[in-house]
Tab-separated table of N, CA and C in Angstrom:
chain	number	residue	atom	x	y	z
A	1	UNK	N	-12.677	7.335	-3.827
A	1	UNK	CA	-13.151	6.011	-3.479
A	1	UNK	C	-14.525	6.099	-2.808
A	2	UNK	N	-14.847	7.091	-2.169
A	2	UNK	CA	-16.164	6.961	-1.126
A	2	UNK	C	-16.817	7.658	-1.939
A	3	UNK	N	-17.028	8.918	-2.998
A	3	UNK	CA	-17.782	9.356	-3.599
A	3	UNK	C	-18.377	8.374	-4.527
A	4	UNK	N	-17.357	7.617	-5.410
A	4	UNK	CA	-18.146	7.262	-6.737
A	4	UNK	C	-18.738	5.248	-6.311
A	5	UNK	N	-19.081	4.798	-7.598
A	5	UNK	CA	-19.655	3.376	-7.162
A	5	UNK	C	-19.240	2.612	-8.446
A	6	UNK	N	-18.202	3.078	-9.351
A	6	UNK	CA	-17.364	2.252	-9.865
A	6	UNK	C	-16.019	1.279	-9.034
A	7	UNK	N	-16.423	-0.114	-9.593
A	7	UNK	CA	-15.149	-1.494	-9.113
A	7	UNK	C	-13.984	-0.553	-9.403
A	8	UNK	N	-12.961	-0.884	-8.067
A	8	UNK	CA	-11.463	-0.081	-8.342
A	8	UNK	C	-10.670	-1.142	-9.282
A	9	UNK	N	-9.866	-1.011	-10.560
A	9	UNK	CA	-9.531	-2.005	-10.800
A	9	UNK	C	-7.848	-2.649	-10.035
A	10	UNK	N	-7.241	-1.514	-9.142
A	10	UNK	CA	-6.232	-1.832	-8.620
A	10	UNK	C	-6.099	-0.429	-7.677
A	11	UNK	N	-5.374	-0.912	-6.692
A	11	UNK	CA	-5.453	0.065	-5.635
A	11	UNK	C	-3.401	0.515	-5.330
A	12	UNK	N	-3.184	1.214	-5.760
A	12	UNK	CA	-1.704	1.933	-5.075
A	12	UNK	C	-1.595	2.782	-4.390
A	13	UNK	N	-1.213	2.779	-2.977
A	13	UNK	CA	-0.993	3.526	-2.259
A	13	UNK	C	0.400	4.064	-2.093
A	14	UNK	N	0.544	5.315	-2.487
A	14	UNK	CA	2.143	5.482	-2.549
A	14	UNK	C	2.457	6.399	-1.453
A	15	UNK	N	3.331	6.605	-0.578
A	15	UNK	CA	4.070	7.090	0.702
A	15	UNK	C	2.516	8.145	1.516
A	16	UNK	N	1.714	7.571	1.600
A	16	UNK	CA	0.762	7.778	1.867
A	16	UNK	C	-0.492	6.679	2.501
A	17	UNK	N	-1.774	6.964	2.928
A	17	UNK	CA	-2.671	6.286	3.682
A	17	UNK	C	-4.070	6.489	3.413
A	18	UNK	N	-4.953	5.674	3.816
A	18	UNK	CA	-6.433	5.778	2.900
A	18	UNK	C	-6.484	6.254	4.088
A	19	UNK	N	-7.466	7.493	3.780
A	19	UNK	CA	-7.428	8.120	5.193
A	19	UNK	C	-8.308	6.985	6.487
A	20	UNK	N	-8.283	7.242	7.925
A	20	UNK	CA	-8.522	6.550	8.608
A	20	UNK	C	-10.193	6.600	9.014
A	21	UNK	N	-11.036	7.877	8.507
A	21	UNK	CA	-12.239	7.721	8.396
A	21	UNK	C	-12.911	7.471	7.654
A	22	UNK	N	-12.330	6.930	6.712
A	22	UNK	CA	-13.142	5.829	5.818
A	22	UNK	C	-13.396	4.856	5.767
A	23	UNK	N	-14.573	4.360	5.957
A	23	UNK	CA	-14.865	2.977	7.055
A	23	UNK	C	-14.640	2.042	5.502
A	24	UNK	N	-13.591	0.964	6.019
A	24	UNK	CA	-12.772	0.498	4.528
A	24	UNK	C	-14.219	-0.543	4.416
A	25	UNK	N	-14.582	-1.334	5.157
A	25	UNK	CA	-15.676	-2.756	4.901
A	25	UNK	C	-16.529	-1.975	4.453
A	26	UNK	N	-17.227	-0.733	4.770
A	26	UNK	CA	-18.383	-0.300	3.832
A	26	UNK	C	-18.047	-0.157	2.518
A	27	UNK	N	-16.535	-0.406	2.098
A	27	UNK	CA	-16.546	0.151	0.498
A	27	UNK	C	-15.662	-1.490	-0.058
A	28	UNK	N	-15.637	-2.404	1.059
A	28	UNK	CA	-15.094	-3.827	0.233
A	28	UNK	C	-15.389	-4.205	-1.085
A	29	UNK	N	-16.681	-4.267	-1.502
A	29	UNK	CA	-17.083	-4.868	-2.792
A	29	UNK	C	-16.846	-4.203	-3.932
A	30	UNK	N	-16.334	-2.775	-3.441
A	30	UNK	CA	-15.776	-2.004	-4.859
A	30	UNK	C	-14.179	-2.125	-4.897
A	31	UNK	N	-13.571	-2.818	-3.619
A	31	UNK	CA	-12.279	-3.496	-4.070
A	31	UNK	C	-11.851	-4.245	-4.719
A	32	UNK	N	-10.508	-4.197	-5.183
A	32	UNK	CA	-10.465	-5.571	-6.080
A	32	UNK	C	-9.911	-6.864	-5.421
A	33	UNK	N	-10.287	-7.811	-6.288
A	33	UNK	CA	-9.800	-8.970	-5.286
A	33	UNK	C	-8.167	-9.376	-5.190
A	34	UNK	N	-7.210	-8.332	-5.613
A	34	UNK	CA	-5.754	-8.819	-5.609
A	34	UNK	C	-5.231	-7.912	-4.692
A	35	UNK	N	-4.367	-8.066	-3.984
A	35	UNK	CA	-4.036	-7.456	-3.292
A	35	UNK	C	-3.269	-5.600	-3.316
A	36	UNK	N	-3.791	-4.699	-2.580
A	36	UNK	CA	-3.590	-3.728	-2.154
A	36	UNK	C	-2.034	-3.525	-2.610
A	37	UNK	N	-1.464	-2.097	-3.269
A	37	UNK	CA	-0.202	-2.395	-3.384
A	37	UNK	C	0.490	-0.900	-2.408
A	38	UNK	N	0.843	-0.949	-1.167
A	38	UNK	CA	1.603	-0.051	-0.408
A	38	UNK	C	2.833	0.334	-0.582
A	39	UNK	N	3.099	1.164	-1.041
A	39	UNK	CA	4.823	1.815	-1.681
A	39	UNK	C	5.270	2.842	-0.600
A	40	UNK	N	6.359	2.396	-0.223
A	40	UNK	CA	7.268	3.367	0.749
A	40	UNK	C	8.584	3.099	0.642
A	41	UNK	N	9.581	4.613	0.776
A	41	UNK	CA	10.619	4.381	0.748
A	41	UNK	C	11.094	3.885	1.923
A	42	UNK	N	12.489	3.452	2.120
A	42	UNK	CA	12.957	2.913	3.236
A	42	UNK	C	13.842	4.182	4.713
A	43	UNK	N	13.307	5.589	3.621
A	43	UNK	CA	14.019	6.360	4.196
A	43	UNK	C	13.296	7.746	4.173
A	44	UNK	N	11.852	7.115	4.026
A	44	UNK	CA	10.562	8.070	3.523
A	44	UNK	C	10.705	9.140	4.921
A	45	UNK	N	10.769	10.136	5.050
A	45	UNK	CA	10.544	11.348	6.063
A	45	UNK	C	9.076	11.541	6.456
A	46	UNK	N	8.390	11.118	6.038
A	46	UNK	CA	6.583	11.076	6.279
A	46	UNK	C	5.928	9.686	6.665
A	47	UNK	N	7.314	8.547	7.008
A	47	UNK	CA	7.245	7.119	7.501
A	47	UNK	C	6.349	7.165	9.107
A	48	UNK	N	6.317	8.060	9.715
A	48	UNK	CA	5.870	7.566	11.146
A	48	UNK	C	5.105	8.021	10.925
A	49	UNK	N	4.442	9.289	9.892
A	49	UNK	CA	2.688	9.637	9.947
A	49	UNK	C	1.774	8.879	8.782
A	50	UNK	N	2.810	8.330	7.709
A	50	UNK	CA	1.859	7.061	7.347
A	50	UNK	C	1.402	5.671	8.283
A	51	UNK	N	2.669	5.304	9.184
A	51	UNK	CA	2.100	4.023	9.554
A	51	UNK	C	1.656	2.966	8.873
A	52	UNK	N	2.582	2.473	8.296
A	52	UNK	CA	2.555	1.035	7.437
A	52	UNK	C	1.836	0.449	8.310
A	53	UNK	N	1.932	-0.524	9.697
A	53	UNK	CA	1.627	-1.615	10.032
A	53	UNK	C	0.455	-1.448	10.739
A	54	UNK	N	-0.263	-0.103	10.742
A	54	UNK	CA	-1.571	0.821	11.225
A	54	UNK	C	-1.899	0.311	9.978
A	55	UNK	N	-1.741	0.556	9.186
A	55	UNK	CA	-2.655	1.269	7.289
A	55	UNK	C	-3.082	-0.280	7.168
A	56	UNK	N	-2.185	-1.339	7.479
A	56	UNK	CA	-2.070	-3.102	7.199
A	56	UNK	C	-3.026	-3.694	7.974
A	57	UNK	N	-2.850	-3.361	9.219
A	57	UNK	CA	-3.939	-3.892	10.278
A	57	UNK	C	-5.582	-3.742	9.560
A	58	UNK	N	-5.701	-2.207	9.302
A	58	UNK	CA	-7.152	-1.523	8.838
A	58	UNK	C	-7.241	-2.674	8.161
A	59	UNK	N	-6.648	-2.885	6.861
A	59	UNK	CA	-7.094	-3.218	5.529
A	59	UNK	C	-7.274	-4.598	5.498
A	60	UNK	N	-5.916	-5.312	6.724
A	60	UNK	CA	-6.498	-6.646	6.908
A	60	UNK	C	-8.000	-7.055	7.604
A	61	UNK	N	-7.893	-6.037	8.334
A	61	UNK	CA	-9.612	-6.435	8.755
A	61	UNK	C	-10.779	-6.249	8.555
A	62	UNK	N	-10.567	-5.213	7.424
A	62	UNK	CA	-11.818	-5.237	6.264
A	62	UNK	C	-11.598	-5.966	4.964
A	63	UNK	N	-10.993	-7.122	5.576
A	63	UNK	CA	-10.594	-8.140	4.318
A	63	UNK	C	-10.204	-7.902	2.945
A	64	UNK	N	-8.955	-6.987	3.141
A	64	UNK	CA	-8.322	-6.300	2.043
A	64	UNK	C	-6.985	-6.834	2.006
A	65	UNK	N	-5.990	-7.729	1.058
A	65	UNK	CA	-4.493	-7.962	1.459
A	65	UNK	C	-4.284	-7.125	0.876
A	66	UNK	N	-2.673	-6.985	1.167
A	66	UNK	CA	-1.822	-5.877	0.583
A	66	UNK	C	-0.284	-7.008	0.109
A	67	UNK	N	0.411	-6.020	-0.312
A	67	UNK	CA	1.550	-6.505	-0.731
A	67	UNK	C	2.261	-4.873	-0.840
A	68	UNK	N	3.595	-4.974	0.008
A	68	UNK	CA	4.134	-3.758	0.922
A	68	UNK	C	5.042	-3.664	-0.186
A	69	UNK	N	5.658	-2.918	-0.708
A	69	UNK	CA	6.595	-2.165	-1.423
A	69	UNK	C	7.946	-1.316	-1.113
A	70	UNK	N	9.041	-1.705	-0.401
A	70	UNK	CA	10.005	-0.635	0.333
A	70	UNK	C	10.898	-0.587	-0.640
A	71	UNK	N	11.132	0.920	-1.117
A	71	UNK	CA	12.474	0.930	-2.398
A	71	UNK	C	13.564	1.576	-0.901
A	72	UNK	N	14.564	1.779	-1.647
A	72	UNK	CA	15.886	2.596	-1.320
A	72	UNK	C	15.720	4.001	-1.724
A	73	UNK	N	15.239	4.928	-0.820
A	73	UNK	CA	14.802	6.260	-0.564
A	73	UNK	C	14.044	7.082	0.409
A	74	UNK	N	13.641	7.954	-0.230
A	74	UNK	CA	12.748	9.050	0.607
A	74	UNK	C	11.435	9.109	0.295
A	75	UNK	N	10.938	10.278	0.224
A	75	UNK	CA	9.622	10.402	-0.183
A	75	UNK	C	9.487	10.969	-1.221
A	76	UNK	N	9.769	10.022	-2.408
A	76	UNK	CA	9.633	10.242	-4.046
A	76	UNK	C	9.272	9.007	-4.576
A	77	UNK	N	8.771	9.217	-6.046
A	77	UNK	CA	8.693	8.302	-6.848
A	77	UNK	C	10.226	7.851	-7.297
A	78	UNK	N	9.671	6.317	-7.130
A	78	UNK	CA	10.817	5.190	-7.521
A	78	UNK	C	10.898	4.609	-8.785
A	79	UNK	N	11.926	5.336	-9.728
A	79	UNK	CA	11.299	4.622	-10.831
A	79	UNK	C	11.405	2.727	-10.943
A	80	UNK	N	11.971	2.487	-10.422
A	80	UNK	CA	12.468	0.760	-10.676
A	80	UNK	C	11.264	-0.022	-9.940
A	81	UNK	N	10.576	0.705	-8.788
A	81	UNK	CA	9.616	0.156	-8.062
A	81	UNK	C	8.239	0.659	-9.318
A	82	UNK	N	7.974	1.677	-10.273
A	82	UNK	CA	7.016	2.034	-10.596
A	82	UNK	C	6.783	1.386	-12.452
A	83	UNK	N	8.133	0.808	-12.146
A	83	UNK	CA	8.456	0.021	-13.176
A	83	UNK	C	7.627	-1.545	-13.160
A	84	UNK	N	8.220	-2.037	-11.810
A	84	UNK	CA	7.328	-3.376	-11.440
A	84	UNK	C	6.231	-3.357	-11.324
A	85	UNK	N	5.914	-2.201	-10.689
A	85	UNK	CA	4.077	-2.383	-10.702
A	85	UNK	C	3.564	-2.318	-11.583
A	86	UNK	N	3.730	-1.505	-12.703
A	86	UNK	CA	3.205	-1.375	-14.118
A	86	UNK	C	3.584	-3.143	-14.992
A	87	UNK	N	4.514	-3.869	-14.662
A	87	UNK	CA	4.506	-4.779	-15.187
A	87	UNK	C	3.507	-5.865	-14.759
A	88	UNK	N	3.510	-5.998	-13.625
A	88	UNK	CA	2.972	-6.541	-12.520
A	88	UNK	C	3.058	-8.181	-13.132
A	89	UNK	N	4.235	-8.940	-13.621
A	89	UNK	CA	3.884	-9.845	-14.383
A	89	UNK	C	3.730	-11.240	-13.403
A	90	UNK	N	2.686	-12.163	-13.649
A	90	UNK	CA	2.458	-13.111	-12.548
A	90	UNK	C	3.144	-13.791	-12.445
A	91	UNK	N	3.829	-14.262	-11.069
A	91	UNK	CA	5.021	-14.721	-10.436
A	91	UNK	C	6.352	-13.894	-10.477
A	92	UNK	N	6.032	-13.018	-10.981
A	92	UNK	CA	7.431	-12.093	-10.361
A	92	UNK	C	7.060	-11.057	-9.552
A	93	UNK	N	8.214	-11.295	-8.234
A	93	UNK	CA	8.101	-10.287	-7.352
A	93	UNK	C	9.042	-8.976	-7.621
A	94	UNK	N	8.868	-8.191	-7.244
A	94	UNK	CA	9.394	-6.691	-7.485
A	94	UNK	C	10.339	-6.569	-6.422
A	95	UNK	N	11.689	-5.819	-6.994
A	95	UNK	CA	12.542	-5.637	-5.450
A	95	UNK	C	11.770	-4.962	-4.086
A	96	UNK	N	11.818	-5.239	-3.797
A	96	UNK	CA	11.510	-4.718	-2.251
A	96	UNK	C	9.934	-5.434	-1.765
A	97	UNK	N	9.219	-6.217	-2.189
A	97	UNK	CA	7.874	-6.825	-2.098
A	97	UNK	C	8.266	-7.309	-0.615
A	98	UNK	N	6.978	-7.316	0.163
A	98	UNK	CA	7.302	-7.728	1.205
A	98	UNK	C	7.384	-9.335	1.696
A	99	UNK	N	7.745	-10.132	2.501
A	99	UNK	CA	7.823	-11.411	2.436
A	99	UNK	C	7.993	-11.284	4.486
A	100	UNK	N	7.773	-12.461	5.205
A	100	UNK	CA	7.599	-12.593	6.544
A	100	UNK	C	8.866	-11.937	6.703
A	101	UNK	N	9.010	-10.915	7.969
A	101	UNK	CA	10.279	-10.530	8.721
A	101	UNK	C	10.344	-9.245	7.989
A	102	UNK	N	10.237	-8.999	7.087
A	102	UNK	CA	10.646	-7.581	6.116
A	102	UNK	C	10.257	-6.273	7.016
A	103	UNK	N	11.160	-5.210	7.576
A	103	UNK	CA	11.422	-4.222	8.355
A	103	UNK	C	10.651	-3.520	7.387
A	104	UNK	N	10.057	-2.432	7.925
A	104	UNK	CA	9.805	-1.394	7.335
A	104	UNK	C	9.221	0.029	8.453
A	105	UNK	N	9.162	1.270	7.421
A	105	UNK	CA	9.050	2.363	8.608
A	105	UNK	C	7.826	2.056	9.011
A	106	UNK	N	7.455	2.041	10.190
A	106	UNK	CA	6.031	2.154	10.871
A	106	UNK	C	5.119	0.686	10.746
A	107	UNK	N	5.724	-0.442	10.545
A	107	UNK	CA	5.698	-1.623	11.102
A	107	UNK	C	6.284	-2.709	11.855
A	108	UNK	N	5.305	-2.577	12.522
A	108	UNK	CA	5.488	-3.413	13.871
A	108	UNK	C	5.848	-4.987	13.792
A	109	UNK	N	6.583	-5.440	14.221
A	109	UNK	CA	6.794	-6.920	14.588
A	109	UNK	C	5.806	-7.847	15.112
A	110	UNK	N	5.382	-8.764	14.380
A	110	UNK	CA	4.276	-9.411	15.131
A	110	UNK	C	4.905	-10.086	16.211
């Protein structure tokens, strides 16, 4: 992302984090304008050093949304979650999409 100066056409972050020294607003305009897609299991073992509601904060304030992803697991690929995203069809939400109140590892309660 910080090397090149091609538009991202979609951004997935899977049980993982854009690292935290990458100043996200210097690279906004090569984002895309739909929202960020964050994938974590609900039982991910690498949940407290990603920091969902850390990674959310960043991205909200370099005017980036997201849309949070929690399957039923660990720290693997989901196929049923990797299923929805590849469909990504408009107006359907994917099991586990996040919506107000939705728990997850390493987010905080507003």
């Amino acid at each position: 992302v910080t090397a090149g100066s091609t538009p991202l056409a979609r951004v997935i972050v899977w049980a993982g984090e854009i690292p935290r020294e990458v100043e996200l607003g210097n690279f906004r305009p090569r984002f895309p304008d739909r929202p960020l897609d964050l994938v974590i299991g609900s039982v991910d073992e690498y949940a407290t050093w990603v920091n969902v509601g850390e990674q959310r904060h960043r991205l909200d304030e370099a005017g980036l949304t997201t849309r949070l992803h929690i399957f039923d697991g660990g720290h693997r690929l989901d196929r049923e979650t990797l299923r929805a995203l590849a469909a990504n069809a408009p107006g359907v939400d994917a099991p586990g999409v996040d919506a107000p109140g939705v728990d997850a590892p390493g987010v905080d309660a507003p």
